mmCIF file of C-alpha atoms and ligand atoms in Angstrom:
data_model
loop_
_atom_site.group_PDB
_atom_site.id
_atom_site.type_symbol
_atom_site.label_atom_id
_atom_site.label_comp_id
_atom_site.label_asym_id
_atom_site.label_seq_id
_atom_site.Cartn_x
_atom_site.Cartn_y
_atom_site.Cartn_z
ATOM 1 C CA UNK A 134 59.254 -28.104 -62.273
ATOM 2 C CA UNK A 135 62.269 -25.788 -62.193
ATOM 3 C CA UNK A 136 59.957 -22.855 -62.509
ATOM 4 C CA UNK A 137 57.872 -24.135 -59.624
ATOM 5 C CA UNK A 138 60.988 -24.561 -57.455
ATOM 6 C CA UNK A 139 62.068 -21.068 -58.362
ATOM 7 C CA UNK A 140 58.737 -19.776 -57.228
ATOM 8 C CA UNK A 141 58.965 -21.667 -53.965
ATOM 9 C CA UNK A 142 62.442 -20.314 -53.310
ATOM 10 C CA UNK A 143 61.169 -16.836 -54.027
ATOM 11 C CA UNK A 144 58.456 -17.274 -51.435
ATOM 12 C CA UNK A 145 60.917 -18.418 -48.817
ATOM 13 C CA UNK A 146 62.928 -15.224 -49.127
ATOM 14 C CA UNK A 147 60.153 -12.760 -49.742
ATOM 15 C CA UNK A 148 57.235 -12.925 -47.303
ATOM 16 C CA UNK A 149 55.025 -10.809 -49.567
ATOM 17 C CA UNK A 150 52.842 -12.825 -51.932
ATOM 18 C CA UNK A 151 51.672 -11.489 -55.281
ATOM 19 C CA UNK A 152 48.498 -10.057 -53.818
ATOM 20 C CA UNK A 153 50.391 -8.235 -51.073
ATOM 21 C CA UNK A 154 52.934 -6.940 -53.567
ATOM 22 C CA UNK A 155 50.165 -5.553 -55.697
ATOM 23 C CA UNK A 156 48.537 -3.957 -52.680
ATOM 24 C CA UNK A 157 51.809 -2.326 -51.661
ATOM 25 C CA UNK A 158 52.248 -1.030 -55.188
ATOM 26 C CA UNK A 159 48.793 0.535 -55.016
ATOM 27 C CA UNK A 160 49.548 2.114 -51.634
ATOM 28 C CA UNK A 161 52.790 3.558 -52.993
ATOM 29 C CA UNK A 162 50.935 4.942 -55.973
ATOM 30 C CA UNK A 163 48.416 6.523 -53.604
ATOM 31 C CA UNK A 164 51.235 8.090 -51.541
ATOM 32 C CA UNK A 165 52.838 9.498 -54.698
ATOM 33 C CA UNK A 166 49.492 11.150 -55.458
ATOM 34 C CA UNK A 167 49.321 12.519 -51.911
ATOM 35 C CA UNK A 168 52.683 14.232 -52.449
ATOM 36 C CA UNK A 169 51.491 15.808 -55.690
ATOM 37 C CA UNK A 170 48.036 16.688 -54.305
ATOM 38 C CA UNK A 171 49.550 18.459 -51.309
ATOM 39 C CA UNK A 172 48.019 16.126 -48.707
ATOM 40 C CA UNK A 173 51.164 15.969 -46.557
ATOM 41 C CA UNK A 174 51.743 18.270 -43.606
ATOM 42 C CA UNK A 175 54.606 18.945 -41.250
ATOM 43 C CA UNK A 176 53.812 19.271 -37.571
ATOM 44 C CA UNK A 177 56.387 20.737 -35.224
ATOM 45 C CA UNK A 178 57.425 19.637 -31.735
ATOM 46 C CA UNK A 179 59.423 21.999 -29.468
ATOM 47 C CA UNK A 180 62.754 21.031 -27.929
ATOM 48 C CA UNK A 181 63.633 22.418 -24.488
ATOM 49 C CA UNK A 182 66.918 23.293 -22.827
ATOM 50 C CA UNK A 183 66.202 22.686 -19.130
ATOM 51 C CA UNK A 184 69.242 24.715 -18.066
ATOM 52 C CA UNK A 185 67.767 28.006 -19.269
ATOM 53 C CA UNK A 186 64.122 26.989 -19.715
ATOM 54 C CA UNK A 187 64.230 28.117 -23.348
ATOM 55 C CA UNK A 188 62.881 26.400 -26.437
ATOM 56 C CA UNK A 189 65.936 25.793 -28.623
ATOM 57 C CA UNK A 190 64.397 24.295 -31.748
ATOM 58 C CA UNK A 191 61.571 22.270 -33.204
ATOM 59 C CA UNK A 192 61.393 18.902 -34.918
ATOM 60 C CA UNK A 193 59.370 18.605 -38.117
ATOM 61 C CA UNK A 194 57.225 15.441 -38.182
ATOM 62 C CA UNK A 195 55.272 14.476 -41.259
ATOM 63 C CA UNK A 196 51.515 13.705 -41.248
ATOM 64 C CA UNK A 197 49.239 12.707 -44.083
ATOM 65 C CA UNK A 198 45.957 14.610 -44.174
ATOM 66 C CA UNK A 199 44.086 11.827 -45.942
ATOM 67 C CA UNK A 200 40.775 12.962 -47.457
ATOM 68 C CA UNK A 201 38.953 9.800 -46.286
ATOM 69 C CA UNK A 202 41.035 8.466 -43.394
ATOM 70 C CA UNK A 203 41.901 11.728 -41.608
ATOM 71 C CA UNK A 204 45.288 12.680 -40.182
ATOM 72 C CA UNK A 205 47.668 9.722 -40.502
ATOM 73 C CA UNK A 206 50.839 9.302 -38.413
ATOM 74 C CA UNK A 207 54.064 8.415 -40.263
ATOM 75 C CA UNK A 208 54.128 4.929 -38.761
ATOM 76 C CA UNK A 209 51.161 4.124 -41.008
ATOM 77 C CA UNK A 210 52.764 5.055 -44.321
ATOM 78 C CA UNK A 211 56.561 5.229 -43.942
ATOM 79 C CA UNK A 212 56.951 1.408 -43.879
ATOM 80 C CA UNK A 213 55.032 1.224 -47.167
ATOM 81 C CA UNK A 214 57.356 3.587 -49.027
ATOM 82 C CA UNK A 215 60.563 2.204 -47.504
ATOM 83 C CA UNK A 216 62.854 0.944 -50.231
ATOM 84 C CA UNK A 217 61.111 2.946 -52.948
ATOM 85 C CA UNK A 218 62.172 6.230 -54.537
ATOM 86 C CA UNK A 219 59.323 7.859 -52.622
ATOM 87 C CA UNK A 220 61.543 8.044 -49.539
ATOM 88 C CA UNK A 221 63.729 10.509 -51.408
ATOM 89 C CA UNK A 222 60.721 12.420 -52.750
ATOM 90 C CA UNK A 223 59.302 12.724 -49.222
ATOM 91 C CA UNK A 224 62.679 13.853 -47.867
ATOM 92 C CA UNK A 225 63.048 16.568 -50.482
ATOM 93 C CA UNK A 226 59.490 17.696 -49.899
ATOM 94 C CA UNK A 227 60.203 17.868 -46.142
ATOM 95 C CA UNK A 228 63.391 19.870 -46.613
ATOM 96 C CA UNK A 229 61.646 22.400 -48.826
ATOM 97 C CA UNK A 230 58.631 22.699 -46.496
ATOM 98 C CA UNK A 231 60.973 23.284 -43.564
ATOM 99 C CA UNK A 232 62.808 26.028 -45.479
ATOM 100 C CA UNK A 233 59.514 27.703 -46.418
ATOM 101 C CA UNK A 234 58.416 27.530 -42.767
ATOM 102 C CA UNK A 235 61.760 28.868 -41.538
ATOM 103 C CA UNK A 236 61.451 31.784 -43.918
ATOM 104 C CA UNK A 237 57.931 32.556 -42.725
ATOM 105 C CA UNK A 238 58.789 32.289 -39.016
ATOM 106 C CA UNK A 239 61.838 34.457 -39.586
ATOM 107 C CA UNK A 240 59.559 37.168 -40.981
ATOM 108 C CA UNK A 241 57.426 36.819 -37.819
ATOM 109 C CA UNK A 242 60.508 37.149 -35.627
ATOM 110 C CA UNK A 243 60.657 33.497 -34.592
ATOM 111 C CA UNK A 244 64.210 32.214 -34.877
ATOM 112 C CA UNK A 245 64.148 28.512 -34.072
ATOM 113 C CA UNK A 246 66.159 25.895 -35.966
ATOM 114 C CA UNK A 247 64.072 23.157 -37.571
ATOM 115 C CA UNK A 248 65.119 19.510 -37.374
ATOM 116 C CA UNK A 249 64.125 17.480 -40.436
ATOM 117 C CA UNK A 250 64.073 13.674 -40.392
ATOM 118 C CA UNK A 251 65.993 12.208 -43.311
ATOM 119 C CA UNK A 252 65.758 8.517 -44.185
ATOM 120 C CA UNK A 253 69.078 6.649 -44.502
ATOM 121 C CA UNK A 254 68.335 5.839 -48.154
ATOM 122 C CA UNK A 255 67.860 9.540 -48.883
ATOM 123 C CA UNK A 256 71.026 10.619 -47.047
ATOM 124 C CA UNK A 257 73.005 8.033 -49.003
ATOM 125 C CA UNK A 258 71.803 9.120 -52.466
ATOM 126 C CA UNK A 259 74.713 10.236 -54.581
ATOM 127 C CA UNK A 260 73.360 13.748 -55.216
ATOM 128 C CA UNK A 261 72.044 14.412 -51.699
ATOM 129 C CA UNK A 262 74.326 17.388 -51.062
ATOM 130 C CA UNK A 263 73.943 18.890 -54.533
ATOM 131 C CA UNK A 264 70.169 18.823 -54.210
ATOM 132 C CA UNK A 265 70.323 20.209 -50.682
ATOM 133 C CA UNK A 266 72.505 23.077 -51.924
ATOM 134 C CA UNK A 267 70.074 23.730 -54.744
ATOM 135 C CA UNK A 268 67.216 23.944 -52.217
ATOM 136 C CA UNK A 269 69.159 26.248 -49.900
ATOM 137 C CA UNK A 270 69.858 28.565 -52.831
ATOM 138 C CA UNK A 271 66.131 28.831 -53.493
ATOM 139 C CA UNK A 272 65.593 30.208 -49.975
ATOM 140 C CA UNK A 273 68.538 32.603 -49.626
ATOM 141 C CA UNK A 274 67.019 34.425 -46.648
ATOM 142 C CA UNK A 275 67.277 31.274 -44.535
ATOM 143 C CA UNK A 276 70.767 30.648 -43.101
ATOM 144 C CA UNK A 277 71.816 27.014 -43.595
ATOM 145 C CA UNK A 278 72.492 26.573 -39.865
ATOM 146 C CA UNK A 279 68.761 27.026 -39.154
ATOM 147 C CA UNK A 280 68.261 23.638 -40.796
ATOM 148 C CA UNK A 281 69.308 20.515 -38.894
ATOM 149 C CA UNK A 282 68.998 16.903 -39.961
ATOM 150 C CA UNK A 283 68.029 13.830 -37.952
ATOM 151 C CA UNK A 284 69.335 10.560 -39.279
ATOM 152 C CA UNK A 285 68.848 7.039 -37.956
ATOM 153 C CA UNK A 286 71.986 5.176 -37.006
ATOM 154 C CA UNK A 287 71.068 2.487 -39.537
ATOM 155 C CA UNK A 288 72.417 4.907 -42.188
ATOM 156 C CA UNK A 289 75.873 4.050 -40.872
ATOM 157 C CA UNK A 290 75.173 0.320 -41.023
ATOM 158 C CA UNK A 291 74.343 0.487 -44.728
ATOM 159 C CA UNK A 292 77.476 2.294 -45.822
ATOM 160 C CA UNK A 293 79.684 3.939 -43.214
ATOM 161 C CA UNK A 294 81.929 5.744 -45.723
ATOM 162 C CA UNK A 295 79.022 7.258 -47.642
ATOM 163 C CA UNK A 296 77.307 8.230 -44.377
ATOM 164 C CA UNK A 297 80.488 9.863 -43.062
ATOM 165 C CA UNK A 298 80.990 11.785 -46.282
ATOM 166 C CA UNK A 299 77.394 13.068 -46.321
ATOM 167 C CA UNK A 300 77.619 14.081 -42.648
ATOM 168 C CA UNK A 301 80.918 15.920 -43.164
ATOM 169 C CA UNK A 302 79.589 17.773 -46.180
ATOM 170 C CA UNK A 303 76.433 18.852 -44.332
ATOM 171 C CA UNK A 304 78.500 20.079 -41.420
ATOM 172 C CA UNK A 305 80.737 22.020 -43.811
ATOM 173 C CA UNK A 306 77.579 23.875 -44.859
ATOM 174 C CA UNK A 307 76.798 24.616 -41.216
ATOM 175 C CA UNK A 308 74.035 22.016 -41.013
ATOM 176 C CA UNK A 309 74.118 20.029 -37.776
ATOM 177 C CA UNK A 310 73.421 16.315 -37.798
ATOM 178 C CA UNK A 311 71.582 14.490 -35.030
ATOM 179 C CA UNK A 312 71.617 10.731 -34.666
ATOM 180 C CA UNK A 313 67.991 9.713 -34.064
ATOM 181 C CA UNK A 314 66.577 6.822 -32.012
ATOM 182 C CA UNK A 315 69.991 6.247 -30.486
ATOM 183 C CA UNK A 316 70.327 2.907 -28.747
ATOM 184 C CA UNK A 317 67.876 1.005 -30.936
ATOM 185 C CA UNK A 318 70.359 -0.082 -33.582
ATOM 186 C CA UNK A 319 72.941 -2.678 -32.791
ATOM 187 C CA UNK A 320 76.561 -1.588 -32.225
ATOM 188 C CA UNK A 321 75.365 1.860 -31.183
ATOM 189 C CA UNK A 322 78.574 2.397 -29.262
ATOM 190 C CA UNK A 323 80.680 1.880 -32.368
ATOM 191 C CA UNK A 324 78.584 4.461 -34.194
ATOM 192 C CA UNK A 325 78.970 6.913 -31.348
ATOM 193 C CA UNK A 326 82.738 6.733 -31.817
ATOM 194 C CA UNK A 327 82.723 6.700 -35.635
ATOM 195 C CA UNK A 328 80.101 9.309 -36.418
ATOM 196 C CA UNK A 329 80.964 12.956 -35.816
ATOM 197 C CA UNK A 330 77.343 13.894 -35.064
ATOM 198 C CA UNK A 331 76.345 17.125 -33.315
ATOM 199 C CA UNK A 332 73.529 15.649 -31.231
ATOM 200 C CA UNK A 333 72.533 12.250 -29.911
ATOM 201 C CA UNK A 334 68.800 11.679 -29.528
ATOM 202 C CA UNK A 335 68.034 9.017 -26.951
ATOM 203 C CA UNK A 336 65.169 6.930 -28.247
ATOM 204 C CA UNK A 337 61.775 7.637 -26.735
ATOM 205 C CA UNK A 338 61.081 3.955 -26.130
ATOM 206 C CA UNK A 339 63.757 3.887 -23.390
ATOM 207 C CA UNK A 340 62.840 7.269 -21.942
ATOM 208 C CA UNK A 341 59.107 6.596 -21.762
ATOM 209 C CA UNK A 342 59.437 3.671 -19.365
ATOM 210 C CA UNK A 343 62.671 4.650 -17.611
ATOM 211 C CA UNK A 344 60.902 5.450 -14.335
ATOM 212 C CA UNK A 345 59.233 2.048 -14.099
ATOM 213 C CA UNK A 346 61.516 -0.294 -16.045
ATOM 214 C CA UNK A 347 64.964 -0.673 -14.535
ATOM 215 C CA UNK A 348 66.433 -2.071 -17.766
ATOM 216 C CA UNK A 349 65.296 1.001 -19.681
ATOM 217 C CA UNK A 350 66.694 3.182 -16.906
ATOM 218 C CA UNK A 351 70.018 1.369 -17.240
ATOM 219 C CA UNK A 352 70.090 2.056 -20.983
ATOM 220 C CA UNK A 353 69.241 5.749 -20.526
ATOM 221 C CA UNK A 354 71.896 6.065 -17.804
ATOM 222 C CA UNK A 355 74.530 4.378 -19.978
ATOM 223 C CA UNK A 356 73.776 6.474 -23.046
ATOM 224 C CA UNK A 357 73.945 9.713 -21.040
ATOM 225 C CA UNK A 358 77.165 8.573 -19.398
ATOM 226 C CA UNK A 359 78.744 7.614 -22.720
ATOM 227 C CA UNK A 360 77.574 10.756 -24.527
ATOM 228 C CA UNK A 361 79.060 12.891 -21.754
ATOM 229 C CA UNK A 362 82.315 10.919 -21.868
ATOM 230 C CA UNK A 363 82.445 11.445 -25.651
ATOM 231 C CA UNK A 364 81.583 15.108 -25.091
ATOM 232 C CA UNK A 365 78.548 14.924 -27.361
ATOM 233 C CA UNK A 366 75.386 16.903 -26.693
ATOM 234 C CA UNK A 367 72.322 14.722 -26.209
ATOM 235 C CA UNK A 368 68.575 15.129 -26.157
ATOM 236 C CA UNK A 369 66.056 12.764 -24.619
ATOM 237 C CA UNK A 370 62.823 12.271 -26.541
ATOM 238 C CA UNK A 371 59.573 10.858 -25.179
ATOM 239 C CA UNK A 372 59.633 13.055 -22.054
ATOM 240 C CA UNK A 373 56.023 12.800 -20.957
ATOM 241 C CA UNK A 374 56.189 14.096 -17.372
ATOM 242 C CA UNK A 375 58.115 16.413 -15.064
ATOM 243 C CA UNK A 376 59.361 13.319 -13.236
ATOM 244 C CA UNK A 377 61.041 12.166 -16.439
ATOM 245 C CA UNK A 378 62.615 15.595 -16.884
ATOM 246 C CA UNK A 379 63.879 15.701 -13.288
ATOM 247 C CA UNK A 380 65.384 12.229 -13.550
ATOM 248 C CA UNK A 381 67.085 13.114 -16.848
ATOM 249 C CA UNK A 382 68.442 16.388 -15.471
ATOM 250 C CA UNK A 383 69.841 14.515 -12.458
ATOM 251 C CA UNK A 384 71.606 12.098 -14.809
ATOM 252 C CA UNK A 385 73.198 14.970 -16.752
ATOM 253 C CA UNK A 386 70.873 15.327 -19.737
ATOM 254 C CA UNK A 387 69.793 18.939 -20.310
ATOM 255 C CA UNK A 388 67.864 18.796 -23.612
ATOM 256 C CA UNK A 389 64.409 17.228 -23.767
ATOM 257 C CA UNK A 390 61.473 16.814 -26.113
ATOM 258 C CA UNK A 391 58.155 15.120 -25.498
ATOM 259 C CA UNK A 392 54.438 15.312 -24.834
ATOM 260 C CA UNK A 393 55.186 16.748 -21.359
ATOM 261 C CA UNK A 394 56.449 19.928 -23.027
ATOM 262 C CA UNK A 395 54.223 19.839 -26.109
ATOM 263 C CA UNK A 396 52.780 17.465 -28.652
ATOM 264 C CA UNK A 397 53.713 18.027 -32.283
ATOM 265 C CA UNK A 398 51.477 20.851 -33.555
ATOM 266 C CA UNK A 399 50.581 22.493 -36.862
ATOM 267 C CA UNK A 400 52.893 25.440 -37.572
ATOM 268 C CA UNK A 401 50.109 28.022 -37.202
ATOM 269 C CA UNK A 402 49.833 27.094 -33.500
ATOM 270 C CA UNK A 403 53.505 27.479 -32.657
ATOM 271 C CA UNK A 404 53.713 31.292 -32.242
ATOM 272 C CA UNK A 405 50.913 31.302 -29.626
ATOM 273 C CA UNK A 406 52.360 28.246 -27.928
ATOM 274 C CA UNK A 407 55.773 29.940 -27.644
ATOM 275 C CA UNK A 408 54.153 32.989 -26.057
ATOM 276 C CA UNK A 409 52.532 30.965 -23.277
ATOM 277 C CA UNK A 410 55.522 28.698 -22.639
ATOM 278 C CA UNK A 411 57.329 30.906 -20.060
ATOM 279 C CA UNK A 412 54.123 30.811 -18.019
ATOM 280 C CA UNK A 413 54.394 27.062 -17.532
ATOM 281 C CA UNK A 414 55.363 27.371 -13.868
ATOM 282 C CA UNK A 415 55.787 23.641 -13.295
ATOM 283 C CA UNK A 416 58.679 23.465 -15.756
ATOM 284 C CA UNK A 417 60.020 26.851 -14.668
ATOM 285 C CA UNK A 418 60.325 25.497 -11.107
ATOM 286 C CA UNK A 419 62.349 22.599 -12.389
ATOM 287 C CA UNK A 420 64.679 24.925 -14.212
ATOM 288 C CA UNK A 421 65.372 27.234 -11.262
ATOM 289 C CA UNK A 422 65.958 24.173 -9.040
ATOM 290 C CA UNK A 423 68.447 23.001 -11.616
ATOM 291 C CA UNK A 424 70.245 26.347 -11.664
ATOM 292 C CA UNK A 425 71.107 26.386 -7.958
HETATM 293 P P1 C2E B 212 61.314 10.272 -34.422
HETATM 294 O O1 C2E B 212 62.045 11.127 -35.386
HETATM 295 O O2 C2E B 212 62.106 9.544 -33.417
HETATM 296 O O3 C2E B 212 60.220 11.218 -33.789
HETATM 297 C C1 C2E B 212 59.730 11.072 -32.488
HETATM 298 C C2 C2E B 212 58.365 10.440 -32.464
HETATM 299 O O4 C2E B 212 57.946 10.344 -31.114
HETATM 300 C C3 C2E B 212 57.276 11.221 -33.176
HETATM 301 O O5 C2E B 212 56.327 10.289 -33.655
HETATM 302 C C4 C2E B 212 56.679 12.033 -32.013
HETATM 303 O O6 C2E B 212 55.358 12.463 -32.277
HETATM 304 C C5 C2E B 212 56.712 11.003 -30.923
HETATM 305 N N1 C2E B 212 56.767 11.599 -29.590
HETATM 306 C C6 C2E B 212 57.266 12.790 -29.224
HETATM 307 N N2 C2E B 212 57.156 12.984 -27.893
HETATM 308 C C7 C2E B 212 56.569 11.876 -27.393
HETATM 309 C C8 C2E B 212 56.186 11.482 -26.061
HETATM 310 O O7 C2E B 212 56.368 12.181 -25.076
HETATM 311 N N3 C2E B 212 55.602 10.249 -25.952
HETATM 312 C C9 C2E B 212 55.396 9.436 -27.023
HETATM 313 N N4 C2E B 212 54.823 8.262 -26.814
HETATM 314 N N5 C2E B 212 55.759 9.789 -28.281
HETATM 315 C C10 C2E B 212 56.330 10.981 -28.472
HETATM 316 P P2 C2E B 212 55.736 10.384 -35.098
HETATM 317 O O8 C2E B 212 55.449 11.806 -35.439
HETATM 318 O O9 C2E B 212 54.635 9.386 -35.200
HETATM 319 O O10 C2E B 212 56.950 9.938 -36.021
HETATM 320 C C11 C2E B 212 57.453 8.630 -35.942
HETATM 321 C C12 C2E B 212 58.729 8.492 -36.721
HETATM 322 O O11 C2E B 212 58.497 8.680 -38.125
HETATM 323 C C13 C2E B 212 59.782 9.522 -36.377
HETATM 324 O O12 C2E B 212 60.462 9.140 -35.207
HETATM 325 C C14 C2E B 212 60.661 9.504 -37.597
HETATM 326 O O13 C2E B 212 61.584 8.440 -37.541
HETATM 327 C C15 C2E B 212 59.667 9.225 -38.693
HETATM 328 N N6 C2E B 212 59.358 10.487 -39.373
HETATM 329 C C16 C2E B 212 58.519 11.476 -38.998
HETATM 330 N N7 C2E B 212 58.497 12.458 -39.892
HETATM 331 C C17 C2E B 212 59.353 12.104 -40.877
HETATM 332 C C18 C2E B 212 59.785 12.723 -42.112
HETATM 333 O O14 C2E B 212 59.392 13.833 -42.484
HETATM 334 N N8 C2E B 212 60.676 12.012 -42.877
HETATM 335 C C19 C2E B 212 61.149 10.791 -42.493
HETATM 336 N N9 C2E B 212 62.038 10.163 -43.298
HETATM 337 N N10 C2E B 212 60.789 10.208 -41.353
HETATM 338 C C20 C2E B 212 59.896 10.838 -40.552
HETATM 339 MG MG1 MG B 213 63.475 12.482 -35.337
HETATM 340 MG MG1 MG B 214 63.662 9.417 -32.432
HETATM 341 MG MG1 MG B 215 61.529 7.071 -33.932
#
């Protein structure tokens, strides 16, 4: 009977039944194979400074080129590996891929910093900095400041002291830290004050609907106001149209990223994309308007 009660208690706290647990284990195993079999890809999305009209960096976003299912977005597999060591393995893979890409672009004369998304669990591993240093040493041609990290504010909720220490040590290496999906975690304002981050990324969910949803507009306005008061650079993601960009510029946000500028693309497409960008007259008009 005690055993039965124990089982019941277990089920109250863990919504996954045995079958689901086994399925998740299989999916994790499959993802581990994908890492080894080189099925993961990084796509890159440009980031724009509307003040000068220049592309100032790119964000690396992982995709899984699944042999049967096609190109999978991270939303389909990141939740499965959350809480497993695979988060760290993915993060280290991403860092190394970004360094390899930086080195290649550098040889082609493209000098754009690459933002890499790092999961909170990975950032908070005890040897995060040592392993990052080891990676940087393997790619000595790439200056550390060309690498930037994006971290969710939940990293601070788990362990603020460890998060602060990791952030400080990255910055000492010249690696900027962005706080990603800002506004989605609770007590965002506290984090804004506590975390010495180099960039605040306003979550795309607020930006996307800001022109039609007055609550989302209020959140975007408040974040931009607060970031400016704290003297922190900010970038709005999810900018799908020129109207979004104009509204953001009017509110005092200069950096943007979103489908309106470009969708994330495979790295081989970026050089050609960068060449045609100055010809995008619609966005150029916005920029010159902004300059006057
Ligand atoms: P994120 O870091 O906040 O990245 C922004 C997401 O918004 C990306 O989705 C991007 O494709 C999408 N996006 C960009 N512009 C627009 C737009 O104008 N409209 C809309 N609707 N969406 C836009 P994606 O690539 O599916 O990535 C989702 C999340 O997965 C990322 O959110 C990030 O948290 C996570 N992620 C992606 N790559 C990695 C990675 O290599 N490592 C880790 N740990 N997490 C990653
Ligand atoms: Mg990001
Ligand atoms: Mg984000
Ligand atoms: Mg996100």
